[in-house]
Coordinates of C-alpha atoms in Angstrom, one line a residue:
X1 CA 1.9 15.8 -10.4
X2 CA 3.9 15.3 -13.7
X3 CA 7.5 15.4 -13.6
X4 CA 9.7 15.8 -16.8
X5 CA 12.9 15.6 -17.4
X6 CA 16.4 13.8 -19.1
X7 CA 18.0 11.3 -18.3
X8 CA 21.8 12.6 -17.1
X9 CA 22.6 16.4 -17.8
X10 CA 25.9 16.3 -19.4
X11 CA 25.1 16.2 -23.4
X12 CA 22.3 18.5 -24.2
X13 CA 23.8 20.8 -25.3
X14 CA 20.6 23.4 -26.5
X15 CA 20.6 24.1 -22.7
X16 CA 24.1 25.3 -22.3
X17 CA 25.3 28.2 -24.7
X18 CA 27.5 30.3 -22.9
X19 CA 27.6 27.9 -20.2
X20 CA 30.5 26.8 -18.5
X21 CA 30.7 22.6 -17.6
X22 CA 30.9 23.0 -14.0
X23 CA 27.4 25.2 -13.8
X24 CA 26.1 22.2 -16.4
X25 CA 23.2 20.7 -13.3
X26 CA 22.5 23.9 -12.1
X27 CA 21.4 25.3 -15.2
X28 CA 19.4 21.9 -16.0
X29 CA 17.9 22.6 -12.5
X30 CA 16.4 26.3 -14.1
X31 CA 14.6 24.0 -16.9
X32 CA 13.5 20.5 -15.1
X33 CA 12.3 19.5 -11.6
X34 CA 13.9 15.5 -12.3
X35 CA 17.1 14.1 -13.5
X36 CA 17.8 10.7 -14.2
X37 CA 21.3 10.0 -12.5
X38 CA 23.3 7.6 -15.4
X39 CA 26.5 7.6 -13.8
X40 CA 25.5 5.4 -10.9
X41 CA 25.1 2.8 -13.5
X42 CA 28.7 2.7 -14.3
X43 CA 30.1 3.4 -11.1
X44 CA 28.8 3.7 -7.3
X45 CA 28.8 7.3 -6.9
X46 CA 30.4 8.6 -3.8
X47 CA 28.6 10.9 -1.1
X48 CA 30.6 13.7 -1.9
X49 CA 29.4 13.6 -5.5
X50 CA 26.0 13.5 -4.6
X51 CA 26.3 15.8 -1.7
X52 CA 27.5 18.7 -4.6
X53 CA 24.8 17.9 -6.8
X54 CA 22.0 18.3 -3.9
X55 CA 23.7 21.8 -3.1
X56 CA 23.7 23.0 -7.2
X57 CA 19.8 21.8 -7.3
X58 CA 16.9 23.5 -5.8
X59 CA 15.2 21.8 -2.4
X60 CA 12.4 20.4 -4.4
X61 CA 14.4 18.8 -7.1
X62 CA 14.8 14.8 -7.1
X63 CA 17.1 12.2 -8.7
X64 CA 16.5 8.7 -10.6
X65 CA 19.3 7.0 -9.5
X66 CA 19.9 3.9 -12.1
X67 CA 21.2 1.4 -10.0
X68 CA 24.6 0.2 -10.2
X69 CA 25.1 -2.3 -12.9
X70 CA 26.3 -5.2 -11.4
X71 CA 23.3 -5.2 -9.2
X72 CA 21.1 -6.0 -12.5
X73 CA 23.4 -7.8 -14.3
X74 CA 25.1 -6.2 -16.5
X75 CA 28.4 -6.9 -15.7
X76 CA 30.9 -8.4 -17.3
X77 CA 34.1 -7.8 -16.3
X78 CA 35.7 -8.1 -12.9
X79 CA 33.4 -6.8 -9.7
X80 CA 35.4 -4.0 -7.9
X81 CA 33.8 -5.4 -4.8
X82 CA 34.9 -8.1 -2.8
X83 CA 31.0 -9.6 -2.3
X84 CA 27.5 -8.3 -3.5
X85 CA 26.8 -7.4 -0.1
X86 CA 29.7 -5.2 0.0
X87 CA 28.5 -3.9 -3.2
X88 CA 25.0 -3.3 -1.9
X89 CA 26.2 -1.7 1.3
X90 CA 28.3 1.1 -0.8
X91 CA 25.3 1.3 -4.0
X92 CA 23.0 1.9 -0.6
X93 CA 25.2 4.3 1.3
X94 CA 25.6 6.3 -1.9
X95 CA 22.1 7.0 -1.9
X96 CA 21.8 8.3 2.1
X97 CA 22.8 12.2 1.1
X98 CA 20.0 11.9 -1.3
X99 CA 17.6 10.4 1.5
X100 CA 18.5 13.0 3.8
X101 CA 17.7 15.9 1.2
X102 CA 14.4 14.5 0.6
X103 CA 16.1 14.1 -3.2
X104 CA 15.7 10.6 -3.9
X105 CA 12.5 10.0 -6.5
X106 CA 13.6 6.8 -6.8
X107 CA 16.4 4.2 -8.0
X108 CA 15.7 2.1 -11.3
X109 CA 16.5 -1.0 -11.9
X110 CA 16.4 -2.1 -15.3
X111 CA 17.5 -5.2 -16.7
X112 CA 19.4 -6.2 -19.8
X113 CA 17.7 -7.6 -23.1
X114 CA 18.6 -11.6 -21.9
X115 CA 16.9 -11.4 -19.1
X116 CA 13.9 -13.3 -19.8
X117 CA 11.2 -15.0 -18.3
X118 CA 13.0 -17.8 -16.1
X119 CA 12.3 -19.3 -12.7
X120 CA 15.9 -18.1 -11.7
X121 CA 15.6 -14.5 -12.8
X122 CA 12.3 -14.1 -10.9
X123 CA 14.1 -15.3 -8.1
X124 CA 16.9 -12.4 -8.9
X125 CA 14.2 -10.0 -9.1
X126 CA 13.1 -11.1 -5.5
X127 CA 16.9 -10.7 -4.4
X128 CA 17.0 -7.3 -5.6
X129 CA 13.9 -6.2 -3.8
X130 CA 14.6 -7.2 -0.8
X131 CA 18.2 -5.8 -0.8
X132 CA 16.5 -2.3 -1.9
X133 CA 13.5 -3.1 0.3
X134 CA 14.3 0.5 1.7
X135 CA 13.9 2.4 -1.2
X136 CA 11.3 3.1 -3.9
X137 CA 12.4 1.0 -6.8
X138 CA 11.7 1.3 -10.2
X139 CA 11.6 -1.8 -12.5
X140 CA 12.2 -1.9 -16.2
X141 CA 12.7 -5.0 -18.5
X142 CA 14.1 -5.1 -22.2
X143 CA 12.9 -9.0 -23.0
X144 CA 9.3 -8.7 -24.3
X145 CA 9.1 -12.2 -22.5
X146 CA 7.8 -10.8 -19.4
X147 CA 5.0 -8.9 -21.3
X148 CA 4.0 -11.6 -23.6
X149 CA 0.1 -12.5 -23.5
X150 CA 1.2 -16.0 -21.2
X151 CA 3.1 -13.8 -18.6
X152 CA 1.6 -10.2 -18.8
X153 CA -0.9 -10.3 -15.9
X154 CA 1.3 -12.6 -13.7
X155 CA 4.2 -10.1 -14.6
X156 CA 2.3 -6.8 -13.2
X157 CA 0.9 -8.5 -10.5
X158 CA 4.2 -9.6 -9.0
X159 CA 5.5 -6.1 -9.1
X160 CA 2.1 -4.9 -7.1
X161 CA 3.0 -7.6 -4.7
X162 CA 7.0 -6.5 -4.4
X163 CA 6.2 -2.9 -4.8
X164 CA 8.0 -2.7 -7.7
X165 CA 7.4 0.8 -9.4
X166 CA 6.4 0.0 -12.9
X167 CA 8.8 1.9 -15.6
X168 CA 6.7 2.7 -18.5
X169 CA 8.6 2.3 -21.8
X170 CA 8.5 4.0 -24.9
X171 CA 10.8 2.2 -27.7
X172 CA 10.3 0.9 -31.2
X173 CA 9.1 -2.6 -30.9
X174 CA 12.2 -4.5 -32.7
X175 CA 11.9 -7.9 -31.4
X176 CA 12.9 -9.6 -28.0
X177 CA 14.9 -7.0 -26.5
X178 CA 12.1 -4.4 -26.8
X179 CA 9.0 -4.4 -24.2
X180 CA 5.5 -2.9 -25.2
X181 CA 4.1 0.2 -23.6
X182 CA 1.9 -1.0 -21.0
X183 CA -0.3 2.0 -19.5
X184 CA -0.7 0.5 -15.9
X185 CA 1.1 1.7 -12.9
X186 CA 1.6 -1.1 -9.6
X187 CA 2.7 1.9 -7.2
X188 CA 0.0 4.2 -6.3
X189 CA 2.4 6.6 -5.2
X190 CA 4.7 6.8 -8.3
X191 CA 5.3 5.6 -11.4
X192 CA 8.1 5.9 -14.2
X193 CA 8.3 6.7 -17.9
X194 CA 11.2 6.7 -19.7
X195 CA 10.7 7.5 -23.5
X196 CA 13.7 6.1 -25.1
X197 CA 12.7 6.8 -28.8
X198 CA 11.1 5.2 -31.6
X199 CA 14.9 3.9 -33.7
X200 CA 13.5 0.8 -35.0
X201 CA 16.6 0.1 -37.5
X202 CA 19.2 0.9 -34.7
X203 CA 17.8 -0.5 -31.9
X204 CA 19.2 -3.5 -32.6
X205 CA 22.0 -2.6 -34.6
X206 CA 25.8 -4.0 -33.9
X207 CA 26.8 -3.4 -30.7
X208 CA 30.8 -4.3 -31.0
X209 CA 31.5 -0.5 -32.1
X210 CA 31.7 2.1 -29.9
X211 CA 29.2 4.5 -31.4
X212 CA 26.2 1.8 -31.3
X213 CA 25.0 3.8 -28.5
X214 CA 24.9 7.1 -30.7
X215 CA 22.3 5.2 -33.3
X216 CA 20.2 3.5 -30.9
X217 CA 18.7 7.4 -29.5
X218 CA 19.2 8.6 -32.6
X219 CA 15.3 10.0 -32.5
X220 CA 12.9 13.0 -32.7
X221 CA 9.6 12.8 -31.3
X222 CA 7.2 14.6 -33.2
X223 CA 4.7 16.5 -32.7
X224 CA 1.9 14.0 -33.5
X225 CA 4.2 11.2 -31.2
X226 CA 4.0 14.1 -28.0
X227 CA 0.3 14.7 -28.7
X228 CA -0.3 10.7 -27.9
X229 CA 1.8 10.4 -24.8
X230 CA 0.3 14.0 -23.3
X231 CA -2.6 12.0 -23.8
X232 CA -1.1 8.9 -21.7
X233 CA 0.3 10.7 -19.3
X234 CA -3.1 12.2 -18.6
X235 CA -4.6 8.7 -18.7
X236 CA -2.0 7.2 -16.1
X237 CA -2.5 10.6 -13.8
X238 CA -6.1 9.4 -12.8
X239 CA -4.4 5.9 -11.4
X240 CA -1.1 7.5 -9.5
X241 CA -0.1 10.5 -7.4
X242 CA 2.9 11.6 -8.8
X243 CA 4.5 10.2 -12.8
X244 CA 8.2 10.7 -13.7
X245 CA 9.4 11.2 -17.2
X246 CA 12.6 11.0 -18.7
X247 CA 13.9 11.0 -22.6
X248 CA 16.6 9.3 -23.0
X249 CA 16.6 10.2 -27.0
X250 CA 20.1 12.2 -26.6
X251 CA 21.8 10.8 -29.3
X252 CA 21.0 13.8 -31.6
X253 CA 20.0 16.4 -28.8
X254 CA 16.6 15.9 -29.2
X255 CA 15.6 15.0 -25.8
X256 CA 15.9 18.5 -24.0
X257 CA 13.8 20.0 -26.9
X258 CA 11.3 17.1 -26.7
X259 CA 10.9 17.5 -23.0
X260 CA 10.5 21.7 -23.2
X261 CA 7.5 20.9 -25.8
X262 CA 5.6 18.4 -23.8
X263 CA 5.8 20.5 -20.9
X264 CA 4.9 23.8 -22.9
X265 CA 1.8 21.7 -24.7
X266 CA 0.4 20.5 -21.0
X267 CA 0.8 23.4 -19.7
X268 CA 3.0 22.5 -17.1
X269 CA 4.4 25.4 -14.9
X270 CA 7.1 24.0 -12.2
X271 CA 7.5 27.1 -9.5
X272 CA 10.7 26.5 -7.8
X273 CA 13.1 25.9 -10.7
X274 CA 16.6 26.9 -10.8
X275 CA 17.1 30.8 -11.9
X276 CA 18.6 30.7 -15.4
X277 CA 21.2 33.4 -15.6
X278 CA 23.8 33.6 -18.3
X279 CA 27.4 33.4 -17.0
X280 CA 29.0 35.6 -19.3
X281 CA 32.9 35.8 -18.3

């Protein structure tokens, strides 16, 4: 089965004319079976959070959950937890309402752009695995490193052997902090693709303003760029059961219209979506 979807459902706005903020997931729900939960990244979520989403979705619909950023490294500032396992133990008991519903697709994992190809951050990898050995994880890098001709076959093979679920990339290829599309899932079950446009110039544009985020998914597939990954998706649904996508081009609002073409153009029907009803008053 092919699942689409955006990542987060809180900016696209295309979906939501006459819509108030508060019925913002469960009108998503009446357009995509997946959701890619963003804020997780920022902050552990709490169960009642996630407990309301899993009521405003229908049964069959299912959550990315990015994991929490201190848990790949992205932190900077000071932990609000008192250890990493106290960390783990609330990122992990924030995903249990989830579990319960039969809503969790998966959590993702993906690292930043400096974390390369080192001893001690395939060590960290290892870490992570085993504190999410519970859950199917998804794995996505941002240093080309990993996916270099010297390291590409030892790379996927370790995340066969870890039961990593392989997060298939779609980005302009702008150096270092940009990973190839590699075609080859190492979960039977499941695999991820997260289509984060093709914004060569911005991709690695400043990043000390606040709007840096704005130009880096600042992109519109078109229709030539869908027609070649309808043709991927196709490829990788001979190798695994079930394939998650997400755009993540929302800088512009392209994503939600992206998404609504590729699953017009593979004739995609999902039967237990969310009735769309306009909320008038």
């Amino acid at each position: 089965m092919i699942y689409i979807g955006l990542t987060g459902w809180g900016d696209h706005h295309s979906l939501y004319e006459g819509i108030k903020p508060h019925q913002k997931l469960e009108t998503y729900a009446g357009y995509f079976p997946i959701v890619e939960l963003d804020s997780s990244f920022y902050a552990v979520q709490s169960q009642a959070s996630m407990e309301k989403w899993i009521k405003e979705t229908p049964d069959s619909f299912q959550f990315i959950v990015k994991a929490y950023q201190d848990i790949t490294g992205h932190t900077r500032n000071e932990s609000p937890f008192s250890s990493r396992e106290e960390m783990y133990q609330a990122f992990t008991a924030s995903l249990e309402p989830l579990i319960k519903a039969n809503k969790l697709a998966m959590v993702l994992c993906q690292f930043p752009p400096w974390f390369d190809v080192q001893s001690k951050h395939v060590q960290v990898l290892r870490y992570v695995r085993e504190k999410l050995r519970d859950y199917p994880t998804a794995l996505e890098f941002r240093h080309q490193s990993w996916f270099s001709s010297q390291y590409k076959e030892k790379t996927l093979q370790y995340m066969c052997n870890d039961n990593w679920i392989h997060s298939i990339c779609d980005e302009p290829q702008a150096g270092e902090g940009s990973v190839p599309t590699i075609l080859e899932p190492t979960v039977k079950e499941k695999t991820l693709v997260r289509l984060h446009g093709r914004n060569r110039h911005g991709w690695n544009g400043p990043r000390n303003g606040e709007n840096w985020r704005e130009v880096r998914y600042l992109y519109d597939y078109n229709k030539q760029e869908l027609r070649e990954w309808e043709a991927n998706l196709v490829q990788l649904a001979q190798e695994v059961e079930n394939i998650y996508v997400v755009f993540n081009n929302n800088s512009g609002g392209h994503a939600a219209g992206n998404a609504r073409t590729l699953i017009q153009d593979m004739n995609i029907v999902y039967e237990d979506l969310a009735s769309r009803q306009l909320d008038l008053f």
